[in-house]
XYZ file of C-alpha atoms in Angstrom:
684
model
C 11.143 -22.699 -1.022
C 10.779 -20.675 2.134
C 12.933 -17.819 0.933
C 10.862 -17.364 -2.218
C 7.657 -17.195 -0.204
C 9.044 -14.560 2.140
C 9.730 -12.366 -0.884
C 6.084 -11.434 -1.276
C 4.534 -12.075 2.117
C 4.176 -8.336 2.563
C 2.765 -5.874 0.059
C 5.100 -2.988 -0.821
C 2.839 -0.485 0.948
C 3.242 -2.445 4.191
C 7.005 -2.672 3.747
C 7.390 1.057 3.073
C 5.234 2.025 6.058
C 7.639 2.083 9.042
C 4.883 0.705 11.286
C 4.058 -2.177 8.876
C 0.282 -1.740 9.019
C -1.851 -4.251 7.082
C -2.986 -1.677 4.546
C -4.818 -4.002 2.118
C -6.708 -5.576 5.021
C -8.202 -2.420 6.406
C -8.812 -0.857 2.961
C -11.011 -3.845 2.202
C -12.945 -3.220 5.431
C -13.478 0.430 4.497
C -14.633 -0.569 1.021
C -17.237 -2.792 2.674
C -18.381 0.017 4.979
C -16.976 -1.647 8.130
C -15.567 1.589 9.528
C -15.389 0.552 13.184
C -13.601 -2.672 12.349
C -11.218 -0.739 10.085
C -10.493 1.748 12.889
C -9.857 -1.140 15.295
C -7.408 -2.737 12.851
C -5.563 0.555 12.346
C -5.339 1.165 16.088
C -3.653 -2.210 16.576
C -0.526 -0.909 14.858
C -0.886 2.879 14.871
C -1.405 4.733 18.146
C -2.443 7.995 16.458
C -4.187 7.270 13.122
C -6.104 10.573 13.024
C -2.946 12.635 13.548
C -1.006 10.610 10.992
C -3.879 10.773 8.519
C -3.374 14.530 8.372
C 0.406 14.809 8.722
C 2.106 11.661 7.392
C 4.012 12.135 4.089
C 2.804 8.621 3.190
C 5.917 6.683 2.087
C 3.588 3.711 1.541
C 1.819 5.559 -1.272
C 5.081 5.907 -3.196
C 5.317 2.104 -3.262
C 1.638 1.509 -4.094
C 1.388 -0.700 -7.184
C -1.946 0.835 -8.113
C 0.272 3.338 -9.978
C 0.764 0.580 -12.571
C -2.892 1.197 -13.433
C -3.470 4.916 -12.800
C -2.860 6.639 -9.428
C -1.814 5.422 -5.993
C -4.379 4.721 -3.279
C -4.920 7.609 -0.836
C -3.699 5.392 2.014
C -2.821 8.230 4.364
C -6.270 9.817 4.062
C -7.842 6.412 4.758
C -6.073 6.369 8.156
C -7.587 9.702 9.007
C -11.045 8.761 7.767
C -11.188 5.519 9.753
C -10.006 7.296 12.909
C -12.203 10.363 12.485
C -15.290 8.234 11.892
C -14.756 6.229 15.076
C -12.496 8.454 17.176
C -14.939 8.975 20.026
C -16.084 5.404 20.535
C -13.262 3.252 19.107
C -12.114 0.804 21.829
C -8.500 0.445 22.842
C -6.763 -2.082 20.583
C -5.731 -4.463 23.351
C -6.638 -5.257 26.912
C -3.762 -4.106 29.111
C -1.492 -6.776 30.493
C -1.363 -7.120 34.284
C 1.016 -4.669 36.026
C 4.624 -5.849 35.931
C 5.926 -3.563 38.664
C 8.492 -2.123 36.233
C 8.861 1.652 35.782
C 10.023 3.460 32.647
C 10.929 7.157 32.395
C 10.325 8.702 28.984
C 12.000 12.035 28.286
C 10.084 13.873 25.593
C 6.347 13.946 24.876
C 6.602 14.026 21.100
C 5.399 11.313 18.699
C 8.282 8.930 19.524
C 7.997 9.308 23.299
C 4.202 9.056 23.404
C 4.189 6.036 21.063
C 6.724 4.301 23.304
C 4.630 5.098 26.399
C 1.474 3.858 24.680
C 2.871 0.429 23.849
C 4.749 -0.024 27.124
C 1.600 0.802 29.098
C -0.294 -1.850 27.136
C 2.333 -4.381 28.260
C 1.682 -3.544 31.909
C 4.643 -1.248 32.618
C 4.249 2.049 34.468
C 5.414 5.016 32.389
C 6.054 8.627 33.308
C 6.719 11.185 30.587
C 8.875 14.261 31.265
C 8.639 17.186 28.839
C 10.071 20.693 28.718
C 6.973 22.198 27.079
C 3.748 23.231 28.865
C 1.700 20.614 26.988
C 2.363 17.233 25.410
C 2.720 16.649 21.683
C 6.186 17.913 20.838
C 6.403 19.030 17.225
C 2.862 17.757 16.690
C 1.643 20.638 18.827
C 4.312 23.275 18.433
C 5.637 22.646 14.931
C 2.527 21.907 12.861
C 0.086 24.762 12.223
C -3.599 24.530 13.078
C -4.702 24.423 9.439
C -2.922 21.075 9.087
C -3.681 19.579 12.512
C -6.472 20.902 14.771
C -5.155 20.784 18.320
C -8.517 19.930 19.932
C -8.806 16.774 17.830
C -5.155 15.972 18.448
C -5.700 16.171 22.210
C -8.657 13.797 22.006
C -6.417 11.219 20.396
C -3.501 11.812 22.784
C -5.886 11.366 25.714
C -5.861 7.638 24.990
C -2.259 7.538 26.227
C -3.196 9.071 29.572
C -6.215 6.749 29.857
C -3.736 3.867 29.968
C -2.289 5.207 33.216
C 0.683 7.104 31.771
C 1.680 10.165 33.830
C 2.995 13.461 32.458
C 5.250 16.011 34.141
C 5.580 19.115 31.977
C 7.791 22.213 32.123
C 10.843 20.183 33.178
C 13.951 19.913 31.044
C 16.754 17.385 31.183
C 20.066 19.090 31.862
C 18.313 21.940 33.647
C 15.847 20.433 36.131
C 17.161 16.872 36.354
C 19.902 14.605 35.052
C 19.796 11.085 33.670
C 21.198 9.661 36.919
C 18.348 11.298 38.856
C 15.813 9.156 36.991
C 17.493 5.916 38.010
C 17.781 7.252 41.567
C 13.975 7.697 41.538
C 13.567 3.970 40.908
C 13.021 3.823 37.154
C 14.165 0.553 35.594
C 14.727 1.975 32.113
C 14.845 5.359 30.395
C 13.743 6.218 26.853
C 15.230 9.416 25.426
C 12.994 11.067 22.825
C 14.160 14.649 23.191
C 13.707 15.581 19.533
C 15.488 18.235 17.466
C 14.599 21.644 18.868
C 17.682 23.602 17.778
C 17.600 25.430 14.439
C 20.707 25.103 12.277
C 22.650 28.183 11.247
C 22.737 29.494 7.646
C 26.408 30.411 8.134
C 26.145 33.640 6.161
C 27.004 37.207 7.198
C 24.229 39.209 8.814
C 22.132 36.374 10.186
C 22.192 37.993 13.633
C 20.406 41.085 12.332
C 17.052 42.156 13.739
C 14.347 40.585 11.612
C 15.975 37.152 11.254
C 13.434 34.878 12.949
C 13.981 31.403 14.396
C 11.632 29.084 12.470
C 10.815 26.778 15.395
C 10.208 29.702 17.764
C 7.986 31.367 15.156
C 5.708 28.329 14.873
C 5.821 27.740 18.643
C 4.730 31.290 19.473
C 1.921 31.168 16.925
C 0.498 27.987 18.476
C 0.834 29.434 21.989
C -0.993 32.595 20.944
C 2.026 34.808 21.608
C 2.973 37.821 19.436
C 4.904 36.831 16.318
C 7.254 39.034 14.247
C 5.146 38.732 11.072
C 2.172 40.965 10.327
C 0.031 42.068 7.432
C 1.983 43.879 4.731
C 5.406 42.495 5.708
C 7.839 41.206 3.078
C 8.973 37.796 4.336
C 11.595 35.423 2.920
C 11.528 31.795 4.098
C 14.659 29.794 3.305
C 14.654 25.995 2.936
C 12.868 23.123 1.243
C 11.355 20.980 4.003
C 8.099 20.721 5.922
C 9.087 23.426 8.406
C 9.862 25.749 5.494
C 6.368 25.488 4.103
C 4.729 25.575 7.524
C 6.431 28.939 8.065
C 5.588 30.027 4.521
C 1.906 29.229 4.725
C 1.567 30.588 8.262
C 3.107 33.896 7.131
C 0.711 34.039 4.189
C -2.232 33.603 6.549
C -0.912 36.469 8.652
C -1.155 38.734 5.612
C 2.494 38.918 4.565
C 3.969 38.804 1.068
C 6.152 35.699 1.080
C 9.115 34.479 -0.964
C 10.299 30.875 -0.490
C 13.834 30.145 -1.676
C 15.898 26.968 -1.953
C 19.441 26.449 -3.191
C 18.721 23.143 -4.947
C 15.982 22.138 -7.400
C 12.297 21.715 -6.627
C 12.699 17.946 -7.028
C 15.288 17.991 -4.217
C 12.874 19.513 -1.705
C 11.970 17.164 1.135
C 8.476 18.615 1.507
C 5.763 16.694 -0.344
C 4.616 17.811 -3.782
C 1.203 18.658 -2.318
C 2.778 20.909 0.311
C 4.805 22.742 -2.324
C 1.877 23.101 -4.724
C -0.423 24.358 -1.963
C 2.170 26.913 -0.888
C 2.406 28.249 -4.433
C -1.372 28.257 -4.882
C -1.806 30.133 -1.604
C 0.495 32.892 -2.812
C 4.180 32.318 -2.103
C 6.786 33.230 -4.731
C 8.978 30.119 -5.048
C 12.548 30.531 -6.254
C 14.792 27.475 -6.540
C 18.481 27.185 -7.380
C 19.029 30.325 -5.334
C 21.722 30.200 -2.646
C 21.722 32.915 0.029
C 25.018 34.771 0.264
C 24.426 37.383 2.971
C 21.707 39.204 4.863
C 21.505 42.883 3.913
C 20.920 45.219 6.838
C 20.627 48.885 7.680
C 21.025 50.120 11.248
C 21.071 46.493 12.383
C 17.730 45.640 10.739
C 17.073 43.335 7.796
C 16.369 45.072 4.478
C 17.003 42.210 2.057
C 18.966 39.094 1.080
C 21.607 38.720 -1.579
C 21.428 35.478 -3.589
C 23.460 33.731 -6.252
C 22.014 31.389 -8.837
C 23.196 27.765 -8.797
C 23.352 24.883 -11.235
C 23.659 21.159 -10.721
C 27.212 19.971 -10.381
C 28.751 16.542 -10.375
C 27.185 13.837 -8.155
C 28.666 13.443 -4.692
C 29.410 10.122 -2.947
C 25.685 9.520 -2.360
C 24.861 10.123 -6.013
C 23.136 13.427 -5.313
C 24.218 16.336 -7.506
C 25.703 19.181 -5.504
C 24.731 22.714 -6.475
C 27.526 24.942 -7.732
C 27.329 28.753 -8.029
C 26.956 30.514 -11.373
C 29.421 33.439 -11.496
C 27.834 36.817 -12.094
C 24.273 35.652 -11.317
C 23.804 37.584 -8.076
C 20.437 39.171 -7.304
C 18.649 40.656 -4.296
C 15.233 40.170 -2.694
C 14.061 43.091 -0.574
C 12.411 42.075 2.697
C 12.066 43.025 6.343
C 11.782 39.501 7.822
C 13.861 36.362 7.162
C 12.857 32.932 8.478
C 15.662 30.390 7.955
C 14.314 26.826 8.018
C 17.462 25.050 6.862
C 17.398 22.171 9.315
C 17.154 21.176 12.944
C 19.573 19.579 15.380
C 19.597 17.959 18.825
C 20.474 20.081 21.826
C 23.584 18.198 22.988
C 23.785 20.197 26.236
C 21.030 18.115 27.824
C 23.412 15.195 28.447
C 26.699 15.577 30.286
C 29.676 13.220 30.315
C 28.435 11.535 33.511
C 25.353 10.256 31.692
C 27.316 7.521 29.922
C 25.473 8.248 26.665
C 27.614 8.973 23.600
C 26.979 11.085 20.531
C 27.562 10.152 16.892
C 29.529 12.350 14.513
C 26.185 13.732 13.345
C 25.433 14.800 16.946
C 22.642 12.268 17.401
C 22.433 9.788 20.289
C 24.494 6.674 19.580
C 22.544 3.411 19.963
C 22.510 -0.144 18.740
C 20.739 0.264 15.384
C 18.412 -2.676 16.037
C 17.532 -2.682 19.738
C 17.951 1.100 20.288
C 19.935 0.751 23.535
C 22.612 3.371 24.043
C 26.101 2.753 25.376
C 24.645 2.909 28.875
C 22.660 -0.153 29.868
C 18.983 0.520 30.400
C 19.007 3.791 28.455
C 17.296 3.704 25.059
C 16.734 6.439 22.500
C 14.548 7.017 19.472
C 12.914 9.581 17.243
C 14.644 12.661 15.870
C 17.364 12.644 18.546
C 18.493 9.205 17.369
C 17.943 9.311 13.579
C 18.077 13.067 12.997
C 15.199 15.338 12.007
C 12.669 13.036 10.350
C 8.964 12.551 9.713
C 6.246 11.915 12.270
C 5.574 8.385 11.004
C 9.267 7.501 11.390
C 9.211 8.777 14.967
C 6.061 6.771 15.733
C 7.741 3.666 14.319
C 10.835 4.373 16.431
C 8.694 4.630 19.550
C 6.918 1.382 18.736
C 10.165 -0.531 18.179
C 11.752 1.119 21.203
C 8.871 -0.107 23.372
C 9.411 -3.663 22.129
C 13.112 -3.464 22.984
C 12.501 -1.955 26.408
C 9.894 -4.610 27.203
C 12.388 -7.338 26.276
C 15.032 -5.669 28.451
C 12.666 -5.432 31.426
C 11.784 -9.104 30.994
C 15.474 -10.050 31.237
C 16.081 -11.085 27.623
C 19.506 -11.118 26.003
C 19.659 -7.776 24.177
C 21.969 -9.088 21.460
C 19.315 -11.700 20.660
C 16.639 -8.981 20.704
C 18.694 -6.960 18.207
C 19.051 -9.993 15.923
C 15.327 -10.723 16.052
C 14.300 -7.154 15.340
C 16.807 -6.931 12.500
C 15.215 -9.937 10.827
C 11.711 -8.599 11.324
C 12.614 -5.204 9.904
C 14.477 -6.576 6.886
C 12.897 -5.512 3.616
C 11.885 -8.499 1.477
C 12.242 -8.675 -2.276
C 9.046 -7.780 -4.089
C 7.955 -9.036 -7.472
C 6.141 -6.777 -9.898
C 2.488 -7.523 -10.445
C 0.156 -7.095 -13.363
C -2.561 -4.475 -12.910
C -5.841 -6.359 -12.976
C -8.369 -3.616 -12.285
C -9.761 -1.110 -14.756
C -8.620 2.499 -14.701
C -10.361 4.477 -11.974
C -8.694 7.732 -10.873
C -8.077 8.481 -7.222
C -10.906 10.077 -5.282
C -9.606 13.556 -4.562
C -9.729 14.797 -1.000
C -12.241 17.675 -0.674
C -10.149 20.718 0.249
C -10.936 24.153 1.612
C -10.946 26.479 -1.450
C -7.839 28.643 -1.733
C -9.821 31.859 -1.538
C -11.183 30.790 1.866
C -7.712 30.067 3.267
C -6.649 33.700 3.239
C -6.056 34.818 6.843
C -7.734 31.620 8.072
C -6.212 28.769 10.082
C -9.221 26.487 9.522
C -8.424 22.853 8.654
C -7.821 22.662 4.901
C -8.658 18.949 4.467
C -12.432 18.620 4.579
C -12.446 14.815 4.885
C -14.003 12.072 2.785
C -17.677 11.272 2.886
C -18.365 7.604 3.641
C -19.203 6.882 0.001
C -16.003 8.571 -1.200
C -13.885 6.601 1.257
C -15.494 3.328 0.187
C -14.918 4.098 -3.481
C -11.284 5.030 -2.890
C -10.602 1.969 -0.722
C -12.151 -0.294 -3.355
C -9.401 0.747 -5.786
C -6.845 -1.278 -3.784
C -5.385 -4.151 -5.802
C -5.088 -6.258 -2.632
C -1.583 -7.212 -3.748
C -0.758 -9.074 -0.537
C -0.578 -12.727 0.231
C -3.902 -13.539 1.983
C -1.968 -15.178 4.823
C 0.417 -12.264 5.425
C 1.146 -11.987 9.117
C -0.510 -15.334 9.903
C 1.557 -17.622 7.704
C 3.588 -20.400 9.324
C 5.820 -20.538 6.261
C 6.760 -16.904 6.711
C 7.270 -17.366 10.460
C 9.564 -20.352 10.007
C 11.551 -18.642 7.254
C 12.287 -15.774 9.637
C 13.076 -18.061 12.576
C 15.528 -20.102 10.488
C 17.196 -17.088 8.886
C 15.828 -17.662 5.407
C 14.682 -14.084 4.800
C 17.208 -13.609 2.001
C 16.161 -14.906 -1.408
C 19.107 -17.023 -2.441
C 17.921 -17.196 -6.049
C 18.321 -13.440 -6.456
C 21.948 -13.306 -5.366
C 23.483 -15.082 -8.352
C 23.524 -14.822 -12.108
C 20.196 -14.527 -13.931
C 20.429 -18.184 -14.891
C 20.493 -19.188 -11.220
C 17.142 -17.866 -10.101
C 13.511 -17.934 -11.129
C 12.808 -15.321 -13.752
C 9.718 -16.503 -15.600
C 7.581 -14.498 -17.971
C 4.090 -13.602 -16.797
C 1.399 -15.344 -18.853
C -1.338 -12.896 -19.829
C -2.694 -14.943 -22.728
C -5.871 -16.088 -20.991
C -8.848 -13.737 -21.038
C -9.588 -14.064 -17.317
C -6.861 -15.974 -15.461
C -3.424 -14.353 -15.239
C -0.372 -16.408 -14.236
C 2.858 -15.207 -12.601
C 5.070 -18.317 -12.099
C 7.615 -16.255 -10.117
C 5.206 -16.237 -7.173
C 4.506 -19.961 -7.242
C 5.652 -21.929 -4.161
C 4.593 -25.324 -5.539
C 1.818 -25.841 -3.017
C -0.175 -27.625 -5.808
C -3.500 -26.259 -4.551
C -4.428 -25.331 -8.129
C -3.430 -28.787 -9.389
C -5.682 -30.512 -6.871
C -8.747 -28.283 -7.268
C -8.573 -28.405 -11.074
C -8.177 -32.188 -11.169
C -10.215 -33.349 -8.183
C -13.009 -30.778 -8.004
C -13.493 -29.216 -11.427
C -12.163 -31.992 -13.680
C -10.250 -30.460 -16.635
C -6.808 -31.251 -15.148
C -5.084 -28.185 -16.626
C -2.071 -27.999 -14.267
C 0.826 -30.252 -13.299
C 4.342 -30.253 -11.829
C 7.140 -29.822 -14.344
C 10.926 -29.594 -14.082
C 13.336 -30.953 -11.498
C 14.923 -29.690 -8.298
C 14.854 -25.947 -7.845
C 13.428 -25.585 -11.351
C 10.249 -27.483 -10.478
C 7.229 -25.332 -11.169
C 3.466 -25.705 -11.495
C 2.372 -25.013 -15.033
C 0.236 -26.194 -17.918
C 1.537 -29.036 -20.135
C 4.394 -27.658 -22.244
C 3.602 -24.271 -20.643
C 0.872 -23.602 -23.194
C -1.817 -20.994 -22.692
C -4.804 -22.016 -20.592
C -6.857 -21.340 -23.715
C -5.162 -24.361 -25.282
C -6.129 -26.666 -22.421
C -9.545 -27.866 -21.297
C -9.855 -24.830 -18.986
C -13.470 -23.794 -18.391
C -12.510 -20.404 -16.890
C -14.210 -21.220 -13.597
C -11.586 -19.380 -11.543
C -11.351 -22.092 -8.865
C -7.561 -22.193 -9.175
C -7.415 -18.461 -8.500
C -9.551 -18.827 -5.394
C -7.202 -21.365 -3.775
C -3.870 -19.788 -4.791
C -2.305 -18.418 -1.563
C 0.358 -16.235 -3.168
C -1.221 -14.372 -6.064
C 0.593 -16.513 -8.617
C -2.839 -16.983 -10.189
C -5.115 -13.967 -10.257
C -8.420 -13.111 -11.855
C -8.616 -10.152 -14.204
C -11.465 -7.987 -13.034
C -13.156 -6.897 -16.228
C -16.563 -5.881 -17.426
C -17.447 -7.895 -20.522
C -19.091 -6.044 -23.372
C -20.207 -9.269 -25.076
C -19.853 -13.033 -24.984
C -21.116 -15.959 -27.030
C -22.222 -19.551 -26.632
C -23.382 -22.364 -28.878
C -27.189 -22.515 -28.913
C -27.239 -26.031 -30.365
C -25.222 -27.309 -27.366
C -26.959 -25.472 -24.517
C -29.482 -27.477 -22.449
C -30.614 -24.326 -20.571
C -29.948 -25.781 -17.125
C -29.157 -22.350 -15.720
C -26.111 -23.532 -13.754
C -23.881 -21.127 -15.670
C -25.808 -18.187 -14.293
C -25.133 -19.306 -10.719
C -21.416 -20.050 -10.998
C -20.075 -17.680 -13.671
C -17.043 -16.023 -12.019
C -17.094 -13.070 -14.409
C -20.685 -11.904 -14.054
C -21.134 -12.458 -17.772
C -24.459 -14.238 -17.314
C -27.437 -13.019 -15.380
C -31.173 -13.371 -15.127
C -34.093 -11.277 -13.970
C -37.626 -12.250 -12.874
C -38.677 -11.767 -16.522
C -35.892 -13.883 -17.959
C -36.690 -17.375 -19.248
C -34.166 -19.724 -20.755
C -36.671 -20.756 -23.433
C -36.239 -17.348 -25.058
C -33.476 -18.771 -27.209
C -33.732 -20.711 -30.450
C -31.723 -23.874 -29.907
C -31.530 -24.648 -33.617
C -30.085 -21.403 -34.905
C -26.531 -20.081 -35.153
C -24.465 -19.077 -32.140
C -25.399 -15.613 -30.942
C -23.344 -12.861 -29.387
C -25.015 -11.175 -26.455
C -24.234 -7.565 -25.768
C -23.837 -6.342 -22.203
C -27.177 -6.319 -20.332
C -28.925 -8.182 -23.174
C -30.280 -10.822 -20.812
C -31.724 -8.289 -18.396
C -33.268 -6.276 -21.212
C -34.104 -9.162 -23.535
C -37.911 -8.545 -23.673
C -37.257 -5.077 -25.091
C -35.877 -6.286 -28.386
C -36.957 -9.914 -28.836
C -38.855 -10.590 -32.073
C -41.087 -13.491 -32.953
C -40.189 -15.775 -35.789
C -42.133 -18.630 -37.394
C -40.124 -21.862 -37.077
C -40.380 -24.564 -39.781
C -42.431 -27.788 -39.656
C -45.220 -26.477 -37.506
C -43.095 -25.720 -34.431
C -44.526 -23.229 -32.007
C -43.546 -19.616 -32.265
C -40.484 -18.937 -30.145
C -38.864 -15.545 -29.606
C -35.322 -15.361 -30.968
C -32.633 -12.711 -30.818
C -32.991 -9.856 -33.286
C -30.600 -9.465 -36.251
C -28.769 -6.734 -34.304
C -26.638 -9.369 -32.622
C -23.677 -10.848 -34.464
C -22.525 -14.479 -34.488
C -19.115 -15.428 -33.088
C -17.323 -18.798 -33.003
C -18.820 -21.114 -30.429
C -15.682 -21.348 -28.255
C -15.100 -17.590 -28.105
C -15.521 -15.973 -24.695
C -13.354 -12.949 -25.313
C -14.384 -9.310 -25.565
């Protein structure tokens, strides 16, 4: 059943991360204190883990199944911790391939362009990056304030791109200093367009040309460059919008000493900024008003004096299912201010490409490409990042650059680009994911130490203080490891992709046509999810051939064949000895061990021969011994006893002596504080 197996070869966190990093793998390394190895693993799939650790909105955390227990894993912060711990001495992820003699021009030194250059350089291709700004980084440098991303640390991570032999030519702009045809005339074999979205969208309201209406991108750019900005202490500033740029402008204005109002015409839940960004903005002092649609800019003598708003309510859903805001008649109100910063969206500057370029635009004014191999209508010209998908997140741009590099490499190697598109489409297809049972005890997320709010006033110091090593290990240990152990190295997965079996045919029909088994939680320690079973019979063999009880077998016919217990009874009703061997060999997580701390357990004293083997092999840690522990402590002829947690380790503290009948020697026995349970009971 190849298609079934492919349905859970990737954990949901890996699927929701556009770069498909092996999150469970490196979280386990961090939990074990292997920071350098964790950093190496992250660098294999992420070119800029430190930058992303501070700026990524973490779509993987929204899919984290740890939320079935308590809170999601702080995956994004783990990226940053692994990179920060080893940033100076972490080796490059791969040895560079020999030079191919191929040359690639990359237009734009933002996250998409630099990611593309990084991966192409590793494959042996020469890359030259052209950028219109004085320094590389794109929106990383000029759109993200210092308190979120220190530029000195960012540059140390970007330096790894230049160390690979990538060249940079700054202060040159396509459409002004050179054209697309000029790049091919210079001998480049391919071009990657990553020109970003540097044009602010209009509010389309009267008065937006008044003095005091500030371009959001220019405002952030000038602040980073150290140039004078039109916001000072005591100003009344209104920032309009609900995205990341909105709150970057809001929080920057607050640090400059202004009184700030942030307004949005939809609800708070509709804002594209993260909840943390919104909450921090409010805590730092902004006055947030939602369901407020700007109607016009009020001005006197050509200068801004306020904004007129109208309240909105949710209307009927549009074609996408999103409710459109509708105005509430008679609900107008005014906010007095002297500065307005509209941050209502960004667009691509379409003037950079003329008709002679051969590159076409979509109806959304983004560069038109094949959606899977990223080649434009002109052969050899590829595009990615914001200019191809619209204004997006940094992690999406990094993923675009990574995939673009793979496509460009295939093109330079002479592959059929239609075949490349088909292959990448299969690899990027999202598999079905089964729900899992939470097996770990509740343990809340380790909160990131943050700069106190009172210390953020008029300060652009980094607000995330970073995890200590012990905090990072504790947070990483919360991961449920809900991935197939062979993910990424599984022949079954590889063949299913190669033969086009990525779709789960069982899930396309009626409920009676596909596997939909109930999860068996009846056993105290071993949890069974038959939906994940691929009939490998590893559990059948180890239980029968190695352990002996023979608890499992194959039942059913055809597609309904499944590994189960006889008559699908609980493992408690078989000869199961709770050794956990079946769990250890299960490759898919169909069988999993419940990680629990036992408060008590019992055994039959009249059956025990005190061999001590149970102490060595107990998979639950229920039995233990210390240098002071002797098996002869127990009275073999009494009733079963229930041992409380840590009783064995602390046994000498409460053992009493009791005279045994018929002249037997005095033997210590358990005190009356313990309570008898049935001999077969091993439950809490």
